[in-house]
Each structure stands twice: as structure tokens, then as C-alpha cells.
Amino acid sequence: LAELADSPELPDFSLLKRLARDQLIYLLEQLPGKKDLFIEADLMSPLDRIANVSTLKQHEVDKLYKVEYKPIISTSDQVCFLIRPRIQTVKWIYVANADKAAGKFRRYKIIFTPQKFYACEAVLEEQGLFGDVTTDEWAFYLLPLDDDIISLELPEFFRDNFLAGDQRWVRTVGSALHLLHSIYGPFSKIYGIGRCAKMAYESWKEQVEEGDTKARQAEIGNAFLIDRDVDYITPLCSQVVYEGLVDDIFRIKCGCVEFGHDVTSSDKSVKVMLNSQDKVFSEIRNEHFSNVFSFLSQKARNLQTAYDKRRGMDIKQMKTFVSEELKGLKQEHRLLSLHIGACESIMKKKTKQDFQELLKTEHSLLEGFEIRECISFIEEHINRQVSMIESLRLLCLLSITENGLLPKDFRALKAQYLQSYGVDHLLTFANLRQLGLLVEQQPGETLTVMESKVGKLVNDKTAGKLTDAFSSLAKKSHFRALSRKLNLVPKSDEEYDLRVPRDMAYIFSGAYIPLSCKLIEQVLERDSWTGLEEVTKLLNGHEFAFTGSNGADLRAKSDAQRIILVMFLGGCTFSEISALRFLGRERGYKFIVVTTAITNSSRLIEALLGNKV
Amino acid sequence: MMKNKPDEEDYWNSSKFKAFTFDDEDDEFSRLKESKQAVNSIRSLVEEEDDEDEVEKVSWSGEPVGSISWSVRETAASNQKTQREHAFPKINASSPSVSRSHSGYSLSSLFKGKTKPGNFQPFTDSLSESSVKLYAPELRKPKSESKDYISDWSPEETIHRMQQGKVVSLERFRSLQDKLLLLDFSVRAHDGNIITAVLIHLKRTLSKEVLFRELESRQTALRHFIHYLTEIRDHRLLLELLRALGRTEDAALLQYKEHLNIEDESKRRDFLKSCLNLPFSPEESAHVQDHYTLLERQIIIEATDRLAEHAGKVEIFQKFPRRASILNMPLITTLYYCCFYHYNEPEGTYSSPLNIRHTFRISEKQYFVTVLAARAKLKAWSDLDALFTSRNWLGFTKKKSPLSFHRVVDILQKNSAPTQVLQEYVGLVDDADLRIGLAQKHKCHDIVINTYRDLKDRQLLLGYRGKVERGSAEERKINDLLDSPHIRWKN
């Protein structure tokens, strides 16, 4: 293992930022002269990561506005909209635009990112704006959030693809993959599992065939695509690794977190970038929360010692100290006090909400024992109107781990849920059922009978598709069987030292190895899906493995083979990223995580709420 | 896997998880406090040496100055100002010309593929000819090239061209067969954008009946169509579609969802009433009925209480003014509200908690939890006493609860119940360990002392003596026990 101890260098992803910025500049220059720019709210943070105001001003952007679905008040002759391709936003541009009626002439340009959709253009056409407004695409597919995390910043991917069954983002993902492939590839092997992963792979393949690729030195070896619906358990668990915990509690947005006054212990809140540049954070982000304290106190002691050195220095020594060390110390001090403040705030919040018991319930569910006690814990949670999201999360965990709730339990819990949080959550329950996240146990054959019945009505070609649609509609969970086959739940009578983790289970206090990451580990180990047939069957299939065109000759050559790109379709959690980093350290790999968005249990459940207009 | 009771109690104390608990008293936590003190002690020292330029410039809102979100906020603020003062925003005229030259390099190097010597050497090097094409896909040419006659493209080719963003005409596909070929090829291409585009065309050129019929056997296309109709908010057509497909429950839910768009409460109530006839499953139907009944009742309660509050005659509204209207709140919130403001009303009134409990079939446990929370908030401890007291057939009273007593203690403690009240309920906790734990946490000394006495555990009692106040009654009690000749200590 010694020779694996060195880890390969990661490719430089800042290139992606420069590409995006330069293309944006190019698009802005297509509309010469002064213009006001309206930016979609959820594009502001991503935009902040690649450009700043002066970049925009340099290209004659006069004033910046947020798209707020209010009347446009700009006085400029040219207005540019930078938006996601959403029908609602395009409709707003029309409604907000009273110019035509007022006989005023302005030039309008809509820049859709990462691409435009026909449905949006159809809205422009229907409203008689087509032609008056020019449209363009800003192919801003990938935002590097850190050295090893790249996000598509498309949280809606999850709901659109898995709940609505709309494949609008499949080609987008294919294009993103294509971009990575053409800059950092060629990949020697590509694995995947999931319906969407398969489609994205095919879309990418097609795009590769359309363009001509030149042989070049690969910087990334293998790629692994995985659908979020292959593993819903992991994102539904409470996170206890520092970065995940910070995300659960403070919500990290685009790599940046806002710490309120309870953390800063002043009346101001602070926005902090959380990435590998933060020397304190980078050392604790992957640690189980219990280790963070001792680390921080050690750091604090060291810091004090470093400061104490000044005593008894002569003037010359003092000068060197000030010029060489002081700045670093101060920076460290600032970060240290922030993270200590964050830890304190986390502890306060978690003790208040009986986190200990919550974790115990989650672990029991994962282990599959004392389910009755878990159910009454959840029931009490609902009765006491503790967080609406949290209650749903626990219900979903119960349903997936138990392969559905007994009809009696299902009805009772649903009724109490509606009483506690509002009857309009009937719509939420409908969504969760459609996704297979919260279901009543069915006698085994019901589904198949219905399937074959409908299957007979249609011709053969669509029958296959239909079965697919059904299996994703009412996905059966086989968590227990999977857990046994893959050893996801370590034996509870063994000791687990969280300070010296022995496997990826450490990210959940030693109670559970994330299914998603375990699959990746297994496939990489075997270099194929061979031997995992039973597992993939339990996951409803859709696994694939393909060898790239010129993988073989590069194999022996470079470190690149140890760089593995993992793409999560539908979001991944910080805990999963931590688990992969751990796996990488153990096996001498480096993982690059590409995701449609960073997610966690709250975001996942919120995306499925039905009681919103 | 078989697990027995002691195992479970040991769960968090077992070696596996001993490392850490999310508990206030934890050693780790106190260590954190120490480190905080350490850091704080240096703070003054750091701050005195802080110079301006090392601190990231942050505006009043906490955004770094120069960030886009910061600027948007500035515009919004300055706009308000402009409107007031009719002044033009001042713009630094010199900046654009200077910076233009700066941005030039990247564009030329990128889009023309020219290598420029200088700082971006490695960057341009890493781009092969083919990848450059990718980033600027046909930006220079308009998408409708003149030679692309829309003549003879087959459905398959048409779909392919659409995927590449080229202009096509779907108008020429007039036969049903061609239209369906378009649809099937778009589905095969897995491109939702194109599937929807074709569907929009079919929606315009086919009758509903034909379109619905064809979609029935095409699940992927159907789901795209449903999503599209949802997004353009064409609920009428969507309802027709769902009904035509026989998905009556989905249609009913969709219709029910409309109530969210109705602001006015009476209109909303009437709308919910109209939903009662929708073809829900019997179970869902009962929930919708509850929704209607609840809102109807909330409207009555709200009207009465608003008046009462205004009149200023009812003491409770004066002492605890209502913070929000009860309209559209969940049932349990309504129950809580009624336990708070209308606890002692006879069962005949709409706002009586007992009436609500019966009308909506609220479980005993749920009812207890809510009463407990509401009465504890008001510090009406005697109400709680009555709530938990039951009398058996011999006339003896006993405290009973559908909720475990340690939960009861928890809720009481969160509502800052005094120690005597807590003590009473801590004493009712069955499990000895849990009871001692709670008693120690809430400083119910008598319970701890009595439990140790009953356990005949002299060592623990000795240990606990160190934790009570010097010279207090508790200390005396411990001393008396320790001196007592009647107890046979086990250690």
C-alpha cells in the first residue's frame, strides 16, 4: 500500500471558470453599448464565483438587477436578461414589459443558461415577442466549487427528472460530461447505474461522435455516473461529518456559508467561503463531529504558543515576526474563532432538538431492529409538531428501509401528519408515493398484474419503456437485502473508533456505509459490474460499463488513471464527498465529484413538497 | 438480529458510540469552551494590530464589496434614491476603455484558437482545436444557415437537427404517422427539450382526443406533456387529459390543489366544499372533508375571538394577545390555540378542545401532548395535574399518561416548569436509570437520594453529597441516611 500513499495531482478546474467568464463576456459584447442586466436570483452566486461587478462593468453593463417578478424599472435603452430556461421567467419578461404599449423602443436580449429550451421560445412566440427579443445561450455548465467538487448548480434537476419524469436536463448533463471529456479526458472507462445515467451516457456518446476528438494526454481516468434514485437512504440520513453538519444547519450555498450572530458573537453576520483554501476548515471538513473539538482546541493552543513567542523578542526578531508570521496567525485566528463559534452553535441547536435520540432512531432503522420503537418516536415527533421536514424525512427512511409501511401504520401516520402540518400535504404524500419514497406495503404481485395488464394494451416496442416507467414510478426498495449483500451496516457489537476510521461508515458514526459510495468502491475494485449481478437486480438494473477508445495505451502511463470522476445525477451530499475522499486516501485514488447540485435531506424533501402554489 | 432490553439501554454507552454524545455536559464540549476562551484571550491582541487592508471589505449586508449580489442590492438601493432625487447615477467614464484591452486576450485566444504568449500560455496550450469548437458552438454564424433548406429531412434527421439547435420546420409533418414518428424519435433521443418541442407542435395540430389517445401508450412523452401543461398552468387541459386517461384521483388532487391559489377564506371554504364531491379514495376523501370542516370552524372562531379581543373584556386575550390569526393553520395548531384560549369551555362550543378532539378523531396521545404543551405554556400546573389523574373503581387516584413520563418532563422543562412540578413527574418515570438521569439533570435531589437509598448504594450517595449545596436540607438528608443504622448498604 505504500506506493499508493502518494495521491495524484488533481486537474486544474479553474480553467472551467475562465471559459465560462470569457463566453459571457463574448455574449455581452454581442449587445454593444450600455445595458442593464437582470440576473435570475439563483444565478447570482454562481456568477459571483466566476466574475465580479468590474468584469461586467468593463463590458458596459450599467446597472444590475435581480429578477424578482416585479415590474421592470430600468431606464436603459438596452436590457439584457440572464436567466435559467424557465417558462415562468420568460412569461414575467413579457408581463413586466409594458414598453410596446407605451410605444417605447428598447433592445432586449435574453441569455439562457446553460441552454435554451424550445418551450421557452414558444412562449416568446405566443406572446408576439419572438424577433423583438434576441436570445442566446451561455453554456455555463460547470462551476468548480472546490479542487474536487464541480456543480452544475441545477437543483431543479432532481424534481424535474425524478418526480416529473421530464428529461430536459439529460442532454445538458451529456454536454457537461462532454466538456469535461474534451478538456480533461479521454476517459479510459465509464461506468454507471440508473436510467438517467444511461441516457446521459448515450447523449454524451452521441455528442462525442458528432465532434472530432484529437488524442491528448488524459487527466482523468475513469468516470462513474450514478442516479440519485439508486440510493435515497444516504441523503436522508442526518449528517455528522463537519462539512455536512454545517450544510444541514447553516446551508452552504455555492460553496459559501453565512454565519449569523450566534456564531460570530457580534451583531454582524459573516459570509465565509468554505473550501480547501481555508486551512482550518480543510483539516476538519471530513472529520466526524466528535473529533472536531479536540482538533480545534489543539489548534487554539498552538496559536497561543505562536503568539506567546513574541514575549522576549528583540526589535529585529519582532520585525521578522510581524512581516512573516503575524498575517498568517491572524488569518488563522479569524478562521479558528469562526469554526469554534460554528461548533458551539451546532451543539446548542442539536442538544435542543434531542439529536441523540434522533440518531438512535435512524441507526435502528438502518439496522432494522426495534422498528416499533422507531415508529412511536416518529409518531411523537409528528404529534409534537417538531419540524415538518424532519418528520417526513424519518417517515421516508422508515418506508425505504422497511420496503413500505404496513397499511395500518401508513394510514395512522399519514392522518396524524396531516393533522399536525396541514391537510394540503396530501399533495406532498402523492409526490412521495410517486417517487416510491413513502409507500404502503403492497402484496407482492399487485404491481406485476397491473404492469402486464397495461403492457398487453400497447405494442411491444413501448412495452419495455412502460415497464421502465413503472419500475421508476413505484420503485421497490430492497434495502435490507442490499445491506446484507454489501455489508452496509457493520456489526454493532464491534468497536468503532471514530478517530481512526476503518471504513466509510465513519461518516455515519460507524453505523452505515453509504450505498452510493459502496457501489462505486465495489465496481472500481472489480473493474466491472461482474459479481454484482444480484445487487444490480435489487437496484432495478440499468447498470453499464464501457471502455473508451484509447484507454488501453494510456493505462500504464500516468497518474491520471487514479483520478476518478463521479457524477451524481440528482445531487450528492457532503457526507458522500467525505466518504469518497476517505476511499480515495485508502486506495490511492483521487475522486472528482461532479453533481447536478449539492443536496441534503432538507433540500431533497423540500423539492417534493406539494403544498406550494 | 436479537437484541434484548439492556442492550438497548447500553446502546449509547457501549464502546462503539462512546466516543461522543451530543450532550451539554460532555467533556468534549467543555474542551471546546476552553479553546474558545483561549482564542478569545488573543482576540484583543489581534484586533489592536489589525490593519485595514487585511480585512476583506464587506458591505453592511455582509456581502464582499465588488460581488454581484452586493451590486444588485446597491442598484436596488440607489434606484429608490434616484426615484426620489431624479439624479442620474454617476458612472466612472474612464473604466470601460481601460479594461477592454484586458479582456481582449481571452477572447482571441479562446475563440480563434490563437496562442498568445504571456501569462495564459498553459491555458491555451491545453485546448486542442476540437475542444475550442465546443466552447463557442457556432456563436459566429446565425443558426439558420441559408443552405439549410427545410426540404426533405426525415423525422429522424429533423429530431437530430433540433438537438443541435438548428432551425427546422415541423409544419410539413402533417400525417399522424409522421407526427408520431417525430415523437418516438425524440423520445429515443432522450432529450426532454425536443420531446416537449414536438409535443407543443402536436398540441397545436392534433385534436385533444387523438393526442390523448396516442399519449396513453407513450409514458415518457405523456409525462413530458403533463409537466409542460403544469408549467404553462393550463389546468383545464391537464384535467381533461387526466380524466381521459382514467386517472381520476390525480385529477381530483389537481383540482383540490387549486385552493392554494384562493386567498379569501370564505371563497376558499366554499371551494373546499365543492371538492367534497371529487372522486377521491375514501381515505383521502375523509381528509378533504376534515380540511373543509376545519376551515369552516376556524372562520367562526377567528371572527368571535377577534371581537372578544377588541372588546377587551376577556382577560386571557389581554394577558396573552394573539400573535396571528388561526385561519388556515393545521388542526393541531388549532387545537393548541383552543387549549390556550378556550380550555374550560363546555363541549358544546365550536372552540372547545374536547369538541375538536371528537370532531376530528384526535388520538388520546396527540390530545395529551397538545394540552400539555398549551397548559404548560400558561403555567397552569393544576390543569396538568387534573389531566394526568385518573381514578380507579375503588376511588384511588393514579397518574397515567399515554405519553411516557420522561417526554412529559421534557415538555414541562422546555416550558420552564418549577422544580417541584418537574419533580413530581420525574418521580413517575418507570425506568430507574432514566429517572436518575432526569433527576440529576433537573436537580430533583430528593428523587436521586431516595433512589440511591432504595438501591442501598452508599458509594453513589456519598458521591452525590458532593454535588448538593453545602449546608442545604439535601445535604442533611444524605448525612442522616448515611448515619442511619437501619440501612444495610451493599457497598
CSV table of C-alpha atoms in Angstrom, one decimal, chain B residues 46-380:
chain,number,residue,atom,x,y,z
B,46,VAL,CA,-5.1,40.6,17.3
B,47,GLU,CA,-7.6,43.4,17.0
B,48,GLU,CA,-5.2,46.1,18.1
B,49,GLU,CA,-2.9,45.1,15.4
B,50,ASP,CA,-5.4,44.7,12.7
B,51,ASP,CA,-4.8,47.0,9.8
B,52,GLU,CA,-7.5,47.8,7.3
B,53,ASP,CA,-6.2,46.2,4.1
B,54,GLU,CA,-6.0,42.7,5.5
B,55,VAL,CA,-9.7,42.5,6.3
B,56,GLU,CA,-11.9,41.6,3.4
B,57,LYS,CA,-14.0,44.5,2.6
B,58,VAL,CA,-17.6,43.7,3.4
B,59,SER,CA,-20.6,45.9,3.0
B,60,TRP,CA,-23.1,46.5,5.6
B,61,SER,CA,-25.1,43.5,4.4
B,62,GLY,CA,-22.1,41.2,4.8
B,63,GLU,CA,-21.6,40.7,1.1
B,64,PRO,CA,-18.0,41.2,0.0
B,65,VAL,CA,-17.7,44.6,-1.8
B,66,GLY,CA,-17.5,44.0,-5.5
B,67,SER,CA,-19.5,40.8,-5.5
B,68,ILE,CA,-22.5,40.7,-7.8
B,69,SER,CA,-25.1,40.1,-5.1
B,70,TRP,CA,-23.7,43.2,-3.4
B,71,SER,CA,-24.0,45.3,-6.5
B,72,VAL,CA,-27.6,44.2,-7.2
B,73,ARG,CA,-28.5,45.3,-3.7
B,74,GLU,CA,-26.7,48.6,-4.3
B,75,THR,CA,-28.7,49.1,-7.5
B,76,ALA,CA,-31.9,48.5,-5.7
B,77,ALA,CA,-31.0,50.9,-3.0
B,78,SER,CA,-29.8,53.6,-5.4
B,79,ASN,CA,-32.9,53.2,-7.5
B,80,GLN,CA,-35.0,54.2,-4.6
B,81,LYS,CA,-32.8,57.1,-4.3
B,82,THR,CA,-32.9,58.0,-7.9
B,83,GLN,CA,-36.6,58.0,-7.9
B,84,ARG,CA,-36.6,60.5,-5.1
B,85,GLU,CA,-33.9,62.8,-6.3
B,86,HIS,CA,-34.2,62.5,-10.1
B,87,ALA,CA,-30.5,62.3,-10.3
B,88,PHE,CA,-28.6,60.2,-12.8
B,89,PRO,CA,-26.3,57.6,-11.4
B,90,LYS,CA,-22.7,58.7,-11.7
B,91,ILE,CA,-20.6,56.3,-13.7
B,92,ASN,CA,-16.9,56.3,-13.9
B,93,ALA,CA,-16.3,57.1,-17.5
B,94,SER,CA,-12.7,56.0,-17.6
B,95,SER,CA,-13.1,52.4,-16.7
B,96,PRO,CA,-14.5,50.7,-19.8
B,97,SER,CA,-11.8,51.8,-22.2
B,98,VAL,CA,-9.0,50.7,-19.9
B,99,SER,CA,-10.4,47.3,-19.2
B,100,ARG,CA,-11.5,46.4,-22.7
B,101,SER,CA,-7.9,45.8,-23.6
B,102,HIS,CA,-7.6,43.5,-20.6
B,103,SER,CA,-10.4,41.2,-21.7
B,104,GLY,CA,-9.2,41.0,-25.3
B,105,TYR,CA,-6.7,38.3,-24.7
B,106,SER,CA,-9.0,35.7,-23.5
B,107,LEU,CA,-11.5,36.1,-26.3
B,108,SER,CA,-9.0,36.0,-29.1
B,109,SER,CA,-7.1,33.1,-27.6
B,110,LEU,CA,-10.3,31.2,-27.0
B,111,PHE,CA,-12.4,31.6,-30.0
B,112,LYS,CA,-9.8,31.9,-32.6
B,113,GLY,CA,-7.6,29.3,-31.1
B,114,LYS,CA,-4.5,31.6,-31.4
B,115,THR,CA,-1.8,31.1,-28.9
B,116,LYS,CA,-0.8,34.3,-27.3
B,117,PRO,CA,2.5,34.4,-25.5
B,118,GLY,CA,2.3,35.6,-21.9
B,119,ASN,CA,0.6,34.6,-18.8
B,120,PHE,CA,-2.1,32.3,-20.3
B,121,GLN,CA,0.3,30.1,-22.1
B,122,PRO,CA,-0.6,26.9,-20.3
B,123,PHE,CA,-4.3,27.7,-20.6
B,124,THR,CA,-4.3,28.0,-24.3
B,125,ASP,CA,-2.0,25.0,-24.7
B,126,SER,CA,-4.4,22.8,-23.0
B,127,LEU,CA,-7.0,23.5,-25.5
B,128,SER,CA,-7.0,21.3,-28.6
B,129,GLU,CA,-8.6,22.5,-31.8
B,130,SER,CA,-11.6,20.3,-31.3
B,131,SER,CA,-12.3,21.4,-27.8
B,132,VAL,CA,-12.3,25.1,-28.9
B,133,LYS,CA,-15.1,24.4,-31.2
B,134,LEU,CA,-17.1,23.1,-28.4
B,135,TYR,CA,-17.0,26.3,-26.3
B,136,ALA,CA,-18.0,28.6,-29.0
B,137,PRO,CA,-20.5,26.4,-30.8
B,138,GLU,CA,-21.4,28.4,-33.9
B,139,LEU,CA,-21.5,31.6,-32.0
B,140,ARG,CA,-20.4,33.5,-35.0
B,141,LYS,CA,-22.9,32.1,-37.5
B,142,PRO,CA,-26.5,32.7,-37.2
B,143,LYS,CA,-28.3,29.5,-36.6
B,144,SER,CA,-30.3,29.5,-39.7
B,145,GLU,CA,-27.8,28.9,-42.4
B,146,SER,CA,-29.1,29.7,-45.8
B,147,LYS,CA,-28.3,26.4,-47.3
B,148,ASP,CA,-30.4,24.5,-44.8
B,149,TYR,CA,-33.5,24.2,-46.9
B,150,ILE,CA,-36.2,22.7,-44.9
B,151,SER,CA,-37.0,20.3,-47.6
B,152,ASP,CA,-36.5,16.7,-47.2
B,153,TRP,CA,-35.4,16.0,-43.7
B,154,SER,CA,-36.9,12.7,-42.4
B,155,PRO,CA,-38.4,12.7,-38.9
B,156,GLU,CA,-35.3,11.2,-37.6
B,157,GLU,CA,-33.0,13.8,-39.2
B,158,THR,CA,-35.3,16.5,-38.1
B,159,ILE,CA,-35.0,15.4,-34.5
B,160,HIS,CA,-31.3,15.2,-34.8
B,161,ARG,CA,-31.1,18.7,-36.2
B,162,MET,CA,-33.3,20.1,-33.5
B,163,GLN,CA,-30.9,18.6,-30.9
B,164,GLN,CA,-28.1,20.6,-32.5
B,165,GLY,CA,-30.2,23.7,-32.1
B,166,LYS,CA,-30.7,24.2,-35.8
B,167,VAL,CA,-33.8,25.7,-37.3
B,168,VAL,CA,-36.3,23.1,-38.6
B,169,SER,CA,-39.9,23.3,-39.6
B,170,LEU,CA,-42.3,20.8,-38.1
B,171,GLU,CA,-45.2,22.1,-40.2
B,172,ARG,CA,-44.5,19.7,-43.0
B,173,PHE,CA,-45.2,16.7,-40.9
B,174,ARG,CA,-48.9,16.6,-41.4
B,175,SER,CA,-49.8,12.9,-41.4
B,176,LEU,CA,-50.4,11.4,-38.0
B,177,GLN,CA,-47.9,8.8,-38.7
B,178,ASP,CA,-45.2,11.4,-39.3
B,179,LYS,CA,-46.1,13.2,-36.2
B,180,LEU,CA,-45.9,10.1,-34.1
B,181,LEU,CA,-42.6,9.2,-35.7
B,182,LEU,CA,-41.3,12.6,-34.7
B,183,LEU,CA,-42.4,11.9,-31.2
B,184,ASP,CA,-41.0,8.5,-31.0
B,185,PHE,CA,-37.6,9.6,-32.3
B,186,SER,CA,-37.5,12.5,-29.9
B,187,VAL,CA,-38.2,10.0,-27.0
B,188,ARG,CA,-35.5,7.7,-28.3
B,189,ALA,CA,-33.0,10.6,-28.3
B,190,HIS,CA,-33.7,11.1,-24.5
B,191,ASP,CA,-33.8,14.8,-25.0
B,192,GLY,CA,-36.7,16.3,-23.0
B,193,ASN,CA,-36.3,19.7,-24.6
B,194,ILE,CA,-37.0,18.1,-28.0
B,195,ILE,CA,-39.8,15.8,-26.7
B,196,THR,CA,-41.6,18.9,-25.4
B,197,ALA,CA,-41.0,20.8,-28.6
B,198,VAL,CA,-42.6,18.0,-30.6
B,199,LEU,CA,-45.5,17.8,-28.1
B,200,ILE,CA,-46.1,21.6,-28.4
B,201,HIS,CA,-46.4,21.0,-32.2
B,202,LEU,CA,-48.7,18.1,-31.7
B,203,LYS,CA,-50.9,20.0,-29.3
B,204,ARG,CA,-51.3,22.7,-31.9
B,205,THR,CA,-52.0,20.4,-34.8
B,206,LEU,CA,-53.9,17.5,-33.4
B,207,SER,CA,-57.3,17.3,-31.7
B,208,LYS,CA,-57.3,16.6,-28.0
B,209,GLU,CA,-58.9,13.2,-28.4
B,210,VAL,CA,-56.3,11.9,-30.9
B,211,LEU,CA,-53.4,13.4,-28.9
B,212,PHE,CA,-54.6,11.9,-25.6
B,213,ARG,CA,-55.2,8.5,-27.2
B,214,GLU,CA,-51.7,8.4,-28.7
B,215,LEU,CA,-50.1,9.6,-25.5
B,216,GLU,CA,-51.7,6.9,-23.4
B,217,SER,CA,-49.3,4.3,-24.8
B,218,ARG,CA,-46.3,6.6,-24.7
B,219,GLN,CA,-45.5,7.0,-21.0
B,220,THR,CA,-42.3,9.1,-21.4
B,221,ALA,CA,-44.0,11.5,-23.8
B,222,LEU,CA,-47.1,11.6,-21.6
B,223,ARG,CA,-45.1,12.6,-18.5
B,224,HIS,CA,-43.4,15.4,-20.5
B,225,PHE,CA,-46.8,16.6,-21.7
B,226,ILE,CA,-48.2,16.6,-18.1
B,227,HIS,CA,-45.2,18.5,-16.9
B,228,TYR,CA,-45.4,21.0,-19.7
B,229,LEU,CA,-49.1,21.7,-19.1
B,230,THR,CA,-48.3,22.1,-15.4
B,231,GLU,CA,-45.6,24.6,-16.2
B,232,ILE,CA,-47.7,26.7,-18.5
B,233,ARG,CA,-50.5,26.3,-16.0
B,234,ASP,CA,-53.1,25.0,-18.4
B,235,HIS,CA,-55.0,23.3,-15.7
B,236,ARG,CA,-58.1,22.8,-17.8
B,237,LEU,CA,-56.4,20.8,-20.5
B,238,LEU,CA,-54.5,18.9,-17.8
B,239,LEU,CA,-57.7,17.9,-16.1
B,240,GLU,CA,-59.2,16.8,-19.3
B,241,LEU,CA,-56.1,14.7,-20.0
B,242,LEU,CA,-56.1,13.0,-16.6
B,243,ARG,CA,-59.8,12.2,-16.9
B,244,ALA,CA,-59.4,10.9,-20.4
B,245,LEU,CA,-56.7,8.6,-19.0
B,246,GLY,CA,-58.9,7.4,-16.2
B,247,ARG,CA,-56.5,8.9,-13.6
B,248,THR,CA,-59.4,10.3,-11.7
B,249,GLU,CA,-57.6,10.5,-8.3
B,250,ASP,CA,-54.8,12.5,-9.8
B,251,ALA,CA,-57.4,14.8,-11.4
B,252,ALA,CA,-59.1,15.2,-8.1
B,253,LEU,CA,-55.9,16.1,-6.3
B,254,LEU,CA,-55.0,18.6,-9.0
B,255,GLN,CA,-58.4,20.3,-8.6
B,256,TYR,CA,-58.0,20.3,-4.8
B,257,LYS,CA,-54.6,21.9,-5.2
B,258,GLU,CA,-56.4,25.0,-6.7
B,259,HIS,CA,-57.4,26.0,-3.2
B,260,LEU,CA,-53.9,27.2,-2.6
B,261,ASN,CA,-54.5,30.0,-5.1
B,262,ILE,CA,-57.5,31.3,-3.2
B,263,GLU,CA,-56.7,34.0,-0.7
B,264,ASP,CA,-60.1,34.9,0.6
B,265,GLU,CA,-61.1,32.5,3.4
B,266,SER,CA,-64.8,32.2,2.7
B,267,LYS,CA,-64.1,31.6,-1.0
B,268,ARG,CA,-61.5,29.0,-0.1
B,269,ARG,CA,-64.0,27.3,2.2
B,270,ASP,CA,-66.7,27.2,-0.5
B,271,PHE,CA,-64.1,25.9,-2.9
B,272,LEU,CA,-63.1,23.1,-0.5
B,273,LYS,CA,-66.8,22.3,-0.1
B,274,SER,CA,-67.0,21.8,-3.8
B,275,CYS,CA,-64.1,19.4,-3.6
B,276,LEU,CA,-66.0,17.1,-1.4
B,277,ASN,CA,-67.7,15.6,-4.5
B,278,LEU,CA,-64.4,14.8,-6.3
B,279,PRO,CA,-63.6,11.2,-6.9
B,280,PHE,CA,-61.1,10.8,-4.1
B,281,SER,CA,-60.3,7.4,-2.5
B,282,PRO,CA,-62.5,7.0,0.7
B,283,GLU,CA,-59.4,7.7,2.8
B,284,GLU,CA,-58.4,10.9,1.0
B,285,SER,CA,-62.0,12.0,0.9
B,286,ALA,CA,-62.1,11.9,4.7
B,287,HIS,CA,-59.0,14.2,4.9
B,288,VAL,CA,-60.5,16.7,2.5
B,289,GLN,CA,-63.8,16.7,4.5
B,290,ASP,CA,-61.7,17.4,7.6
B,291,HIS,CA,-60.0,20.3,5.7
B,292,TYR,CA,-63.3,21.8,4.9
B,293,THR,CA,-64.7,21.3,8.4
B,294,LEU,CA,-61.6,22.8,10.0
B,295,LEU,CA,-61.6,25.9,7.9
B,296,GLU,CA,-65.3,26.5,8.4
B,297,ARG,CA,-64.7,26.3,12.2
B,298,GLN,CA,-61.6,28.5,12.1
B,299,ILE,CA,-63.6,31.2,10.3
B,300,ILE,CA,-66.1,31.1,13.2
B,301,ILE,CA,-63.6,31.0,15.9
B,302,GLU,CA,-61.5,33.8,14.3
B,303,ALA,CA,-64.5,36.1,14.0
B,304,THR,CA,-65.6,35.6,17.6
B,305,ASP,CA,-62.1,35.9,19.1
B,306,ARG,CA,-61.2,39.0,17.1
B,307,LEU,CA,-64.3,40.6,18.5
B,308,ALA,CA,-63.6,39.5,22.0
B,309,GLU,CA,-60.0,40.7,21.8
B,310,HIS,CA,-61.1,44.1,20.5
B,311,ALA,CA,-63.7,44.5,23.2
B,312,GLY,CA,-61.0,43.9,25.8
B,313,LYS,CA,-63.3,42.1,28.1
B,314,VAL,CA,-61.8,38.7,28.1
B,315,GLU,CA,-58.8,38.5,30.4
B,316,ILE,CA,-56.8,35.9,28.6
B,317,PHE,CA,-56.7,37.9,25.3
B,318,GLN,CA,-55.4,40.9,27.3
B,319,LYS,CA,-52.7,38.9,29.1
B,320,PHE,CA,-51.6,37.0,26.1
B,321,PRO,CA,-52.6,38.9,22.9
B,322,ARG,CA,-53.0,36.7,19.9
B,323,ARG,CA,-49.9,36.8,17.7
B,324,ALA,CA,-51.5,35.6,14.5
B,325,SER,CA,-54.8,34.6,13.0
B,326,ILE,CA,-55.8,31.0,13.3
B,327,LEU,CA,-57.1,30.8,9.8
B,328,ASN,CA,-55.5,28.1,7.6
B,329,MET,CA,-53.5,26.7,10.4
B,330,PRO,CA,-53.1,23.0,10.8
B,331,LEU,CA,-55.6,21.1,13.0
B,332,ILE,CA,-53.1,20.6,15.9
B,333,THR,CA,-52.2,24.3,15.9
B,334,THR,CA,-55.9,25.0,16.1
B,335,LEU,CA,-56.3,22.5,19.0
B,336,TYR,CA,-53.3,24.1,20.8
B,337,TYR,CA,-54.9,27.5,20.3
B,338,CYS,CA,-58.2,26.3,21.7
B,339,CYS,CA,-56.4,24.7,24.7
B,340,PHE,CA,-54.7,28.0,25.2
B,341,TYR,CA,-57.7,30.4,24.9
B,342,HIS,CA,-60.7,28.2,25.4
B,343,TYR,CA,-59.7,25.3,27.6
B,344,ASN,CA,-62.6,25.3,30.0
B,345,GLU,CA,-65.4,25.8,27.6
B,346,PRO,CA,-68.2,23.2,27.6
B,347,GLU,CA,-68.0,20.6,24.9
B,348,GLY,CA,-70.9,22.1,23.1
B,349,THR,CA,-69.0,25.1,21.7
B,350,TYR,CA,-67.0,25.1,18.4
B,351,SER,CA,-63.9,26.2,20.1
B,352,SER,CA,-63.9,23.7,23.0
B,353,PRO,CA,-60.8,21.4,22.9
B,354,LEU,CA,-63.0,18.4,23.7
B,355,ASN,CA,-65.3,19.2,20.8
B,356,ILE,CA,-62.4,19.5,18.4
B,357,ARG,CA,-61.0,16.2,19.7
B,358,HIS,CA,-64.2,14.4,19.0
B,359,THR,CA,-65.0,16.0,15.7
B,360,PHE,CA,-61.6,15.3,14.2
B,361,ARG,CA,-61.0,11.9,15.9
B,362,ILE,CA,-57.8,13.1,17.5
B,363,SER,CA,-55.8,10.3,19.2
B,364,GLU,CA,-55.6,10.3,23.0
B,365,LYS,CA,-51.8,10.7,22.9
B,366,GLN,CA,-52.0,13.5,20.4
B,367,TYR,CA,-54.6,15.2,22.6
B,368,PHE,CA,-52.5,14.9,25.7
B,369,VAL,CA,-49.4,16.2,24.0
B,370,THR,CA,-51.2,19.3,22.8
B,371,VAL,CA,-53.0,20.0,26.1
B,372,LEU,CA,-49.7,19.5,28.0
B,373,ALA,CA,-47.8,22.0,25.8
B,374,ALA,CA,-50.6,24.6,25.9
B,375,ARG,CA,-51.3,24.5,29.6
B,376,ALA,CA,-47.6,24.3,30.5
B,377,LYS,CA,-47.0,27.4,28.4
B,378,LEU,CA,-49.6,29.2,30.6
B,379,LYS,CA,-48.1,27.6,33.7
B,380,ALA,CA,-51.4,26.2,34.6
